[in-house]
Every structure is written in structure tokens, then in C-alpha cells.
XYZ file of C-alpha atoms in Angstrom:
567
model
C -70.933 13.650 60.092
C -68.432 14.846 57.737
C -65.596 16.532 58.001
C -62.002 17.455 56.585
C -60.190 19.616 59.260
C -57.501 21.674 57.134
C -55.967 24.956 59.020
C -53.301 26.663 57.005
C -50.660 26.402 59.324
C -46.957 26.160 58.352
C -44.296 23.523 57.560
C -43.396 21.840 60.899
C -46.806 22.150 63.103
C -48.389 18.079 63.519
C -51.192 18.440 60.994
C -53.784 15.807 61.554
C -56.216 15.376 59.262
C -60.365 12.943 59.455
C -62.426 12.287 57.499
C -65.490 10.003 58.703
C -68.478 9.697 56.638
C -70.600 7.218 57.062
C -72.508 4.918 53.817
C -73.136 1.903 56.065
C -72.843 1.322 59.557
C -69.305 1.153 60.588
C -67.496 -2.272 60.659
C -64.035 -2.780 62.350
C -61.936 -6.181 62.814
C -61.801 -7.880 66.117
C -59.714 -6.021 68.430
C -59.020 -9.318 70.503
C -57.435 -11.945 67.861
C -54.351 -12.019 66.805
C -52.977 -13.176 63.493
C -51.746 -16.930 63.322
C -49.230 -16.011 61.018
C -47.013 -12.806 60.055
C -46.428 -11.839 56.691
C -44.440 -9.531 54.561
C -45.162 -8.393 50.610
C -42.172 -6.498 48.731
C -41.222 -5.774 45.595
C -37.808 -7.735 45.948
C -36.957 -10.941 47.168
C -33.816 -9.666 49.262
C -36.152 -7.378 50.878
C -38.584 -9.748 52.202
C -36.281 -12.276 53.259
C -34.572 -9.661 55.309
C -37.570 -8.446 57.183
C -38.666 -11.943 57.935
C -35.319 -12.633 59.604
C -36.001 -9.767 61.900
C -39.363 -10.926 62.903
C -37.813 -14.153 63.882
C -35.260 -12.515 65.688
C -37.781 -10.656 67.686
C -38.673 -7.800 66.187
C -42.087 -6.192 65.254
C -43.745 -4.915 62.087
C -42.294 -1.632 62.516
C -38.874 -3.023 62.803
C -39.434 -5.518 60.071
C -40.698 -1.915 57.926
C -37.606 -0.485 58.979
C -35.495 -3.499 57.379
C -37.504 -3.845 54.177
C -37.489 -0.215 53.188
C -33.984 0.140 53.921
C -32.930 -2.985 52.065
C -35.502 -1.923 48.876
C -33.519 1.383 49.128
C -30.308 -0.322 48.640
C -31.375 -3.057 46.007
C -34.013 -1.303 44.161
C -32.192 2.478 43.593
C -34.894 2.874 40.217
C -37.581 2.955 42.825
C -37.021 4.085 46.135
C -33.805 5.064 48.526
C -32.889 7.216 51.408
C -32.343 10.304 48.757
C -36.539 10.141 48.236
C -38.869 9.832 50.553
C -42.488 8.281 51.355
C -45.510 7.624 53.146
C -46.024 4.802 55.795
C -49.752 3.727 57.205
C -48.898 1.705 60.286
C -51.495 -0.037 62.877
C -50.227 -0.192 66.517
C -51.993 -3.220 67.958
C -51.214 -2.145 71.811
C -52.290 1.306 71.506
C -55.361 0.121 68.766
C -54.504 3.180 67.097
C -53.536 3.876 63.209
C -51.027 6.279 62.610
C -50.296 8.036 59.026
C -46.156 8.747 59.135
C -45.628 11.677 56.626
C -41.924 11.661 55.197
C -42.698 13.160 51.963
C -39.732 15.283 50.328
C -40.044 19.084 51.470
C -39.327 21.997 48.640
C -36.458 23.603 49.744
C -36.696 27.299 50.990
C -34.797 28.827 48.021
C -37.480 27.084 45.762
C -40.088 29.223 44.488
C -43.045 28.732 42.121
C -40.813 30.169 38.964
C -37.947 28.019 39.526
C -38.429 26.020 36.822
C -39.359 28.704 34.543
C -37.007 30.611 32.184
C -37.136 34.699 31.934
C -40.612 34.339 29.331
C -42.161 32.255 32.143
C -41.742 29.246 29.971
C -41.311 25.780 31.838
C -37.959 24.060 31.561
C -38.968 20.403 31.871
C -35.293 18.970 32.342
C -34.708 21.104 35.531
C -37.220 19.619 37.818
C -36.273 16.077 36.358
C -32.612 15.704 36.002
C -29.750 16.794 38.373
C -29.897 18.193 42.054
C -32.047 21.081 41.392
C -34.440 18.358 40.756
C -34.461 17.164 44.547
C -36.764 17.602 47.647
C -34.779 17.636 50.838
C -35.386 13.732 51.753
C -37.605 11.739 54.104
C -37.016 8.521 54.366
C -34.128 8.439 56.400
C -36.261 10.316 59.118
C -39.069 8.108 59.007
C -36.933 5.051 59.574
C -35.637 6.754 62.651
C -39.053 8.077 63.687
C -40.306 4.511 63.458
C -37.555 2.561 65.330
C -37.667 5.510 68.380
C -41.294 5.687 68.626
C -42.684 2.128 67.416
C -39.952 -0.586 66.932
C -38.144 -3.019 69.518
C -34.901 -3.030 68.274
C -32.086 -0.684 67.411
C -31.244 0.777 63.917
C -27.795 -0.827 64.154
C -30.073 -4.212 63.821
C -32.817 -3.012 61.749
C -29.955 -1.345 59.208
C -27.791 -4.090 58.991
C -28.778 -6.183 55.822
C -28.990 -2.760 53.955
C -25.658 -2.095 55.098
C -24.387 -5.436 53.818
C -26.198 -5.303 50.467
C -24.878 -1.677 49.580
C -20.842 -2.739 50.683
C -20.802 -6.340 49.145
C -23.091 -5.823 46.425
C -26.439 -6.779 45.074
C -27.081 -8.611 41.723
C -28.548 -6.953 38.502
C -31.883 -8.347 37.296
C -34.701 -7.887 34.475
C -36.137 -4.914 36.278
C -33.112 -2.924 36.956
C -32.040 -3.142 33.296
C -35.541 -2.305 31.783
C -35.544 0.817 34.177
C -32.004 1.621 33.674
C -32.743 1.956 29.900
C -35.353 4.251 30.317
C -32.895 6.501 32.345
C -29.586 5.593 30.511
C -29.089 9.267 28.973
C -29.581 11.234 32.489
C -27.595 8.308 34.422
C -24.632 8.801 31.692
C -24.463 12.240 32.124
C -23.979 12.188 35.619
C -20.345 10.926 36.710
C -21.022 9.030 39.772
C -24.421 7.678 38.556
C -22.282 6.451 35.494
C -19.639 4.789 37.845
C -21.627 3.112 40.237
C -24.955 1.809 38.391
C -23.578 1.413 35.039
C -20.840 -0.464 33.128
C -18.617 1.658 30.669
C -21.287 3.711 30.058
C -23.786 0.703 29.269
C -26.488 -1.062 31.151
C -25.156 -4.009 33.409
C -25.411 -7.685 32.525
C -27.523 -9.914 34.644
C -26.241 -10.493 38.052
C -23.697 -7.854 37.863
C -23.226 -6.992 41.344
C -23.822 -3.329 41.914
C -21.649 -2.248 45.338
C -22.597 1.166 46.817
C -19.489 1.631 49.292
C -20.485 5.347 50.321
C -23.823 4.980 50.755
C -22.936 2.067 53.573
C -20.880 4.593 55.218
C -24.247 7.008 55.186
C -26.179 4.217 56.413
C -23.218 3.349 59.140
C -23.909 6.816 60.404
C -27.451 6.930 60.356
C -27.646 3.684 62.578
C -25.420 5.366 65.236
C -26.513 8.881 65.694
C -30.251 8.263 64.310
C -31.758 11.457 62.880
C -28.984 13.861 63.670
C -26.569 11.236 61.850
C -28.327 12.000 58.602
C -29.648 15.504 58.633
C -26.631 17.045 60.577
C -22.689 16.452 60.902
C -20.978 14.758 57.915
C -23.562 13.254 55.782
C -25.696 16.741 55.779
C -22.140 18.829 54.989
C -20.980 16.641 52.026
C -24.851 16.542 50.676
C -24.807 20.377 50.945
C -21.415 21.183 49.695
C -21.560 18.584 46.530
C -25.054 19.838 45.541
C -24.206 23.775 45.517
C -21.386 22.781 43.118
C -23.398 21.357 40.879
C -26.278 24.148 40.894
C -28.873 22.474 43.466
C -30.067 25.054 46.153
C -29.991 23.019 49.686
C -28.865 24.360 52.663
C -27.498 22.575 56.047
C -30.781 24.539 57.518
C -32.968 22.772 54.993
C -31.616 19.341 56.497
C -31.541 20.334 59.468
C -35.091 21.568 59.712
C -36.746 18.543 58.469
C -39.222 16.417 60.325
C -41.607 13.887 59.584
C -45.327 14.815 60.173
C -47.827 12.176 62.098
C -51.364 12.510 60.567
C -54.413 10.894 61.378
C -55.567 8.520 58.443
C -58.540 9.111 55.787
C -60.972 6.536 57.039
C -64.637 5.773 55.497
C -67.180 3.219 55.533
C -68.451 1.050 52.564
C -70.964 -1.628 52.609
C -69.790 -3.560 55.484
C -65.899 -2.700 54.981
C -64.041 0.334 56.954
C -61.378 1.968 55.080
C -58.013 3.520 56.356
C -55.874 5.085 53.831
C -53.719 8.512 52.992
C -54.509 11.668 53.780
C -53.122 14.815 51.971
C -50.129 15.663 51.068
C -51.555 12.266 48.941
C -54.671 12.312 46.970
C -55.220 8.684 47.759
C -57.682 8.552 50.397
C -59.901 11.440 49.505
C -59.843 10.214 46.029
C -60.570 6.505 47.260
C -63.723 7.680 49.522
C -65.117 9.944 46.514
C -64.828 6.807 44.181
C -66.452 4.462 46.622
C -68.981 7.312 47.729
C -70.357 7.850 44.203
C -70.583 3.923 43.665
C -72.417 3.971 46.577
C -75.446 5.630 44.785
C -75.245 2.911 41.631
C -75.983 -0.715 41.203
C -72.633 -2.048 39.867
C -72.142 -5.306 38.001
C -69.984 -7.726 40.208
C -68.200 -9.138 36.848
C -66.285 -6.947 34.383
C -68.611 -5.409 31.890
C -69.179 -2.720 29.705
C -71.517 -1.274 32.232
C -68.939 -1.944 35.188
C -66.155 -0.525 33.005
C -68.054 2.438 32.146
C -69.339 3.498 35.673
C -65.560 2.877 37.301
C -64.190 5.059 34.681
C -66.561 7.675 35.615
C -65.787 7.881 39.158
C -61.800 8.135 38.455
C -62.713 10.772 36.034
C -64.481 12.914 38.889
C -62.036 11.988 41.736
C -59.268 13.166 39.917
C -60.816 16.209 38.318
C -61.310 17.068 42.054
C -57.239 15.951 42.922
C -56.418 18.289 39.988
C -58.493 21.445 41.614
C -58.295 21.356 45.190
C -55.702 18.930 46.618
C -52.066 19.918 47.913
C -50.026 19.911 51.396
C -52.740 20.679 53.908
C -49.950 23.457 55.371
C -50.082 25.248 52.668
C -53.878 24.811 51.275
C -57.558 24.939 52.381
C -58.814 21.654 51.210
C -62.821 21.833 51.007
C -64.737 19.848 53.350
C -67.574 19.097 50.904
C -65.135 16.992 48.646
C -66.114 13.935 50.899
C -69.376 15.137 52.062
C -72.373 12.947 51.217
C -74.785 15.585 49.502
C -71.492 16.765 47.285
C -71.123 12.987 46.234
C -74.673 12.287 45.400
C -74.529 15.550 43.121
C -71.374 13.788 41.493
C -73.073 10.613 41.064
C -76.351 12.472 39.255
C -73.834 13.427 36.843
C -73.168 10.105 35.486
C -75.252 8.919 32.433
C -75.277 5.465 31.663
C -73.898 3.931 28.444
C -72.477 7.534 27.870
C -68.973 9.170 28.226
C -69.128 12.531 29.806
C -66.247 14.284 28.414
C -64.244 15.858 31.060
C -64.771 19.190 28.935
C -68.196 19.432 30.161
C -67.135 19.037 33.948
C -66.669 22.233 35.771
C -62.970 23.061 34.109
C -60.043 23.446 36.228
C -56.441 23.703 34.913
C -54.565 20.294 34.109
C -52.050 18.488 37.818
C -48.511 16.160 37.017
C -46.633 12.835 38.647
C -43.815 9.885 37.801
C -43.595 6.231 37.524
C -41.396 4.616 39.879
C -42.142 4.055 43.439
C -42.001 0.786 45.272
C -44.494 -0.697 48.231
C -44.323 -3.098 50.908
C -46.918 -4.811 53.181
C -46.245 -6.319 56.534
C -48.210 -8.028 59.618
C -46.712 -9.214 62.612
C -48.081 -11.714 65.445
C -49.637 -9.097 67.543
C -51.566 -7.478 65.044
C -49.190 -4.575 64.100
C -48.990 -3.642 60.396
C -47.666 -1.571 57.982
C -48.393 -0.176 54.568
C -45.582 1.694 52.518
C -45.363 3.318 49.562
C -41.669 4.866 48.978
C -40.416 7.039 46.093
C -37.365 8.957 44.240
C -40.185 9.405 41.566
C -38.989 8.486 37.927
C -36.942 5.631 37.639
C -33.368 6.363 39.275
C -34.940 9.868 40.292
C -32.817 12.677 39.446
C -30.093 10.479 37.774
C -27.665 12.483 40.463
C -25.679 10.283 43.057
C -23.796 12.653 45.559
C -20.326 10.971 45.222
C -19.420 11.432 49.127
C -22.811 10.215 50.902
C -23.028 7.316 47.960
C -27.441 9.069 47.722
C -28.978 8.696 44.624
C -31.356 11.606 44.709
C -35.156 12.325 43.827
C -37.213 14.178 41.669
C -39.956 14.880 43.450
C -39.924 18.504 42.789
C -41.561 17.492 39.432
C -44.884 16.314 41.541
C -45.605 20.269 41.849
C -46.861 21.986 38.990
C -43.955 23.634 37.583
C -46.750 26.355 35.936
C -50.616 26.069 36.329
C -52.220 23.784 33.499
C -48.888 22.590 32.397
C -48.839 18.729 32.916
C -45.680 16.759 34.866
C -44.288 13.936 33.881
C -47.222 11.839 34.351
C -49.453 14.107 32.407
C -51.252 15.267 35.983
C -52.485 18.845 35.634
C -52.510 21.100 38.709
C -53.557 24.819 39.807
C -52.108 26.789 42.629
C -52.769 24.450 45.124
C -49.622 22.299 44.333
C -47.310 25.187 43.037
C -43.535 25.140 43.886
C -43.349 27.122 47.170
C -40.577 26.455 50.041
C -40.993 24.201 52.582
C -43.778 22.530 50.964
C -44.809 18.913 50.544
C -45.653 17.801 47.093
C -48.892 16.061 45.730
C -48.695 12.424 45.773
C -50.752 9.710 44.632
C -49.234 7.002 47.079
C -52.202 5.352 48.817
C -51.038 2.812 51.406
C -54.300 0.919 52.811
C -55.756 -0.845 55.300
C -59.468 -2.689 55.161
C -61.402 -3.889 57.692
C -64.413 -6.075 58.129
C -65.711 -8.518 60.608
C -64.174 -11.410 58.870
C -61.092 -9.680 57.406
C -58.220 -7.367 57.465
C -56.526 -6.563 54.138
C -53.198 -4.144 53.703
C -52.534 -3.363 50.394
C -50.609 -0.958 48.126
C -48.908 -0.315 44.787
C -46.193 2.279 42.875
C -47.145 3.342 39.893
C -47.138 7.306 39.182
C -50.667 8.677 38.807
C -51.937 5.376 38.314
C -51.678 4.129 42.008
C -55.034 5.336 43.044
C -57.278 3.783 40.631
C -54.590 0.529 41.103
C -55.500 0.223 44.831
C -59.371 1.155 43.830
C -59.602 -2.093 41.227
C -57.741 -3.954 43.987
C -60.178 -3.502 46.948
C -63.221 -4.071 44.677
C -61.599 -7.499 44.135
C -61.368 -7.833 48.117
C -64.941 -6.633 48.368
C -65.835 -9.312 45.633
C -64.278 -11.903 48.067
C -61.489 -13.023 45.589
C -58.071 -14.321 47.135
C -55.477 -12.047 47.439
C -53.527 -13.202 44.275
C -56.415 -11.915 42.469
C -56.000 -8.593 43.706
C -52.067 -7.973 42.663
C -52.597 -9.497 39.484
C -56.056 -8.256 37.963
C -55.779 -6.327 34.963
C -56.178 -2.453 35.399
C -57.198 0.369 33.478
C -57.098 4.139 34.280
C -58.821 7.524 33.930
C -57.489 10.786 35.250
C -59.722 13.432 33.958
C -57.091 14.708 31.553
C -56.166 13.533 29.160
C -59.640 12.633 28.504
C -58.806 8.654 27.626
C -59.182 5.672 29.604
C -55.736 4.084 29.872
C -55.368 0.548 29.906
C -53.244 -2.686 30.210
C -52.712 -5.136 27.067
C -55.401 -7.897 27.275
C -57.432 -5.890 29.759
C -60.946 -5.094 27.063
C -61.905 -7.784 24.842
C -62.626 -6.670 21.433
C -66.158 -6.395 22.116
C -65.991 -4.412 24.799
C -63.332 -1.662 23.084
C -66.228 -1.554 20.350
C -68.660 -1.011 22.490
C -67.063 1.295 24.749
C -65.700 3.617 21.957
C -69.664 3.507 20.523
C -70.661 5.097 23.943
C -68.104 7.834 23.424
C -64.585 6.783 25.261
C -61.510 7.136 23.812
C -58.588 4.037 24.889
C -55.413 4.580 25.094
C -53.430 1.350 25.715
C -50.219 1.666 27.351
C -48.439 -0.883 25.677
C -47.116 -2.469 29.053
C -48.319 -3.882 32.105
C -47.794 -1.321 34.984
C -47.983 -1.178 38.907
C -46.071 -3.591 41.654
C -48.744 -4.488 44.029
C -48.012 -5.937 47.443
C -50.921 -7.527 49.450
C -51.945 -9.382 52.653
C -54.898 -10.436 53.409
C -55.948 -12.085 57.061
C -58.744 -13.802 57.392
C -60.278 -13.988 60.550
C -63.293 -16.524 59.845
C -60.666 -18.915 58.398
C -57.529 -17.915 60.827
C -55.340 -17.594 57.939
C -52.954 -15.026 56.641
C -52.192 -14.978 52.992
C -49.576 -13.122 50.912
C -49.063 -11.979 47.411
C -46.782 -9.968 45.320
C -47.282 -8.552 41.723
C -46.582 -11.042 39.049
C -45.698 -8.410 37.010
C -42.138 -7.708 38.549
C -39.741 -9.639 40.923
C -41.450 -8.872 44.449
C -41.920 -11.810 46.690
C -44.246 -12.892 49.634
C -43.447 -14.910 52.679
C -45.758 -16.222 55.880
C -44.193 -16.951 58.844
C -45.854 -19.706 61.533
C -45.544 -18.649 65.120
């Protein structure tokens, strides 16, 4: 049976979405076994170590998830933070239940479709990128409070303690910090509080310089003491609304007081003996993965990289991203067609793929081109009871909107740029979108964040990555490595390429293709666009049930760290 439930309901209704389509018999990892080790893989060593310490103190995976997320929020201000949001895919071992916790930002009530346009209906890009007007109502604090209240064993005062410590005492600047600060330096220099905290005399700090955030530490203490209301009401909320209003923002106290996380049913599907559990809308990730694997079901794919394999993968990517552009958005505002994951529709898409020939995007059913930003973070956790978490968090572009609230220390997101400021006008990630992802009060912007579990009788995989519009294809390629029985280190280090329908090019990392492959792909009609750098930061865990062994790996492209803990 194929069904996608998409009622048009408003913001705070708990919307459950479930996709079930079967390419083979459903296969799920054994429920009776528990892992021989716990494991954490995150984007920063301090966060991984703090999470392991929580597990040693008797916390479960959900407690560790709070700690890891909060420490990342402090030591990765360029990627995540309490001024942003994210998605938490969790498995509750006691209840044998998978839940998707949506802590995505929402548009303020004063937002409207022409918020970022001038009187001539022209998009003013800077308004959705820099400063308070670019920020959606953040969801990370609400999500962590929700995890603590409903799933954790420990109080927030314990699980937030390391984050508070690093905010008060400081964390050392590393090479990733310097690189991403350079990307957003001008915007950071123009915001007084951001300049004072995250730069030194208006310049990028030297390696090992300590970044201290005392105002943020006080905000975290209020959250630790009062939970959800300690952030969304009272002193923190009052500071945020006053300061943002003074600087051109449109938040209200009601926007903050009304924010709630939403628990959703994940996207679930089966492919060749593996059961996938992934992100539902407002993420495009789960549906896009379901479509890409659904199309592959109708083709014989070479096991090892070849021009034939590259072409097939690029074509299924192209078609999934075309549908992303037209159909996907916040399910409380957008009716998402059930056909997108139906066998007949995926067969139809598969039939349109011609071997050894590129299908120009212009030849597919036309759609106005969607948008998305590049910095985000991810972590994966498995505990000794079999609880697990795959979480992807973001403030959108590096250092978000570059606006730091002086009284709360919150560096705010610029996730409003993930909406379509105007149909057909690309966002910061070159994605295009239709009215399905237009700016609207209370709406959650479409995302590519794709936290994922993959189950089989022999294994359990936990994976995800940051990377803007390329997140889905990175998870897709990492999953294919797992399906080919490659070790977890291969998933995170695999050379990457990406097609997102528009622009009609295959983007790729350096050294992904050989000279011969490049020439042959170009002869087949593909345009190749080197990204000029590596991208992504995958964090992954593999529980091999057959060998009774847990392994974890962090992407070698950055400074992430993975640790296992023996019981």
C-alpha cells in the first residue's frame, strides 16, 4: 500500500506523515538484542566527549543527544545553535517506536510572501540572509526540552552543564571556525555584538583563541532551570523581542510563546532487504530517498563506480529534485501528492531514463526552479539499550544571520532564506521552488536535512550529514556504500557528486571522477561543475548484529570525532 497523508491543517496540529511502499519484503533488525557498545559520532570532539560522559553517568541516548546538541551549539556557532533548529530522528527501544521530532524554525506571524521584495516585486536577497529579519522562530531549545521531558533520564541541569561550561569558560578556535568565519566575515563585522564575541578587533581570531559567550551561558541556565518556558517566555523572550524589534526584526512575544515542536511519523520504505527510516516533510529528504531508491529498483546498477553507475545515479537525483521543487513544503500548508512514492509513478520516472544519455532538465515536466544554505551539523548516537538518535541541526548559512542578540547571546539563524522569496528565484543554495514553499506566517521552511536509520536482519546503520541542498544525495551515496557492505569509514569518506535538477549540472568534489569518466560523461551530454572543495560532514554508526560489534566514523573532511563505549 502506498499512502502519504497530507491534510491541510494549521501550524500547531501534530501532523503525522507515513510513507510505506515495498520493493521487497520488509526486513527489520532484531528487537531482542542490545548493542555490545554505545557509540557517538559528532562534528566536534568536545561534543562527542561530553555525550560519552553523559552515557557513563547513566544517561540514555536521548540525554546524550541533548548534551551533544547543546555543546555543538556553543562550539560550532557557524553550524548550529540555540538560535536555530533541527530534526531529531529517534528510536525508543523500550516502546519499539520510531519518532521524528521536528524542531524546525517557523516564520513569524508578521511574515508574508512579499516580505523580501521591494515595491517593484524584486527580491532583495540581503534581507533574508543578514540581520534580524532573516531569522525564523528557533526550535532547538524546545526540541531539547521535549527530549528531556519525554525521553531522557536526566534533568536539563545535568545534560546542559557542559554547554554552559564552554559558553562561560570558552572554547578554542580551530581551522573550521576560521574558514567559515572568512566566508561570512563582512556580515559579522557589521553586527556589533557578533563582532565583539566571534571576532578580534574585526578580524578572524587566531587558532586556539578562546571564544567566550557569557550571555549565552545565562540563557542556557534559564533553559536548564525552567525548560521550555525558560526560553520561550520570561526574560529570554523579552530580551529577544525587544532587541530584534529595535534592529528591524518582526518577532513578537506571541511568536515565541506559541512555538511547539511536532512529533511526526517518519518516512519508511524497503529496498532489497533493507528497511529505511528517514525524514518526513517539512524535510524533502525521506521522500527524495524513497524516490531515488524506488527508481533504482527498476534498473540493474553496476556495483562499482563506472560511467554507467554515475549516469544512473545522476538521473534519479535529477528526477527526485525536480519533484522536490514542485511539490514539497510544510505539510500543514501544502497538500503533498500521494503519487510521489507510488510504484506506478516511480516506474514511469524510471522509464524516462535513457542509458548513456543525459536527460536535459528542460525536457522533464517544467517547474519553476527551489532554494537552501550550507552550514549545518549532524550527530549520531546509539546506547546500550538500543535507543538511537540521528540528528541534523542548522542555522542555515555559516554564522546564520550574523546577528547576535546582546542580552541572550543567541546567534540567530537565517532560515527564512530557505523559503522561496519569490517562485523561480533561487536561494543561497541555487534551489528553486514554487508556491508550496512560499513565505507564510507560522510556516516551516522546506529543508534537505535527512537524518536516517537503515535496518536489516544483520545490521543497523545511523547516518546523516550537513551540506545544504546536497544533504540528500550525500545520504543517498553513503547508504549505497552500506548496501554494498562497505565499512562505516567508507560511508563518510566516499567522494561525492550531486544533481539537483536546476542548475542542470553534475556538481562534484575534487578527484571524484577520473579524466576518462569526465570525458565520457560530457560525451553523453552531462555538464560537470567542480565545486572546488570537499563538502559535507557525515557522522555515522554501524551496529553489526552478525559480528556483535559497533563501529562509528566521522567525516575526515572536518574535525569531527567518533567514540565507542564498552559496557
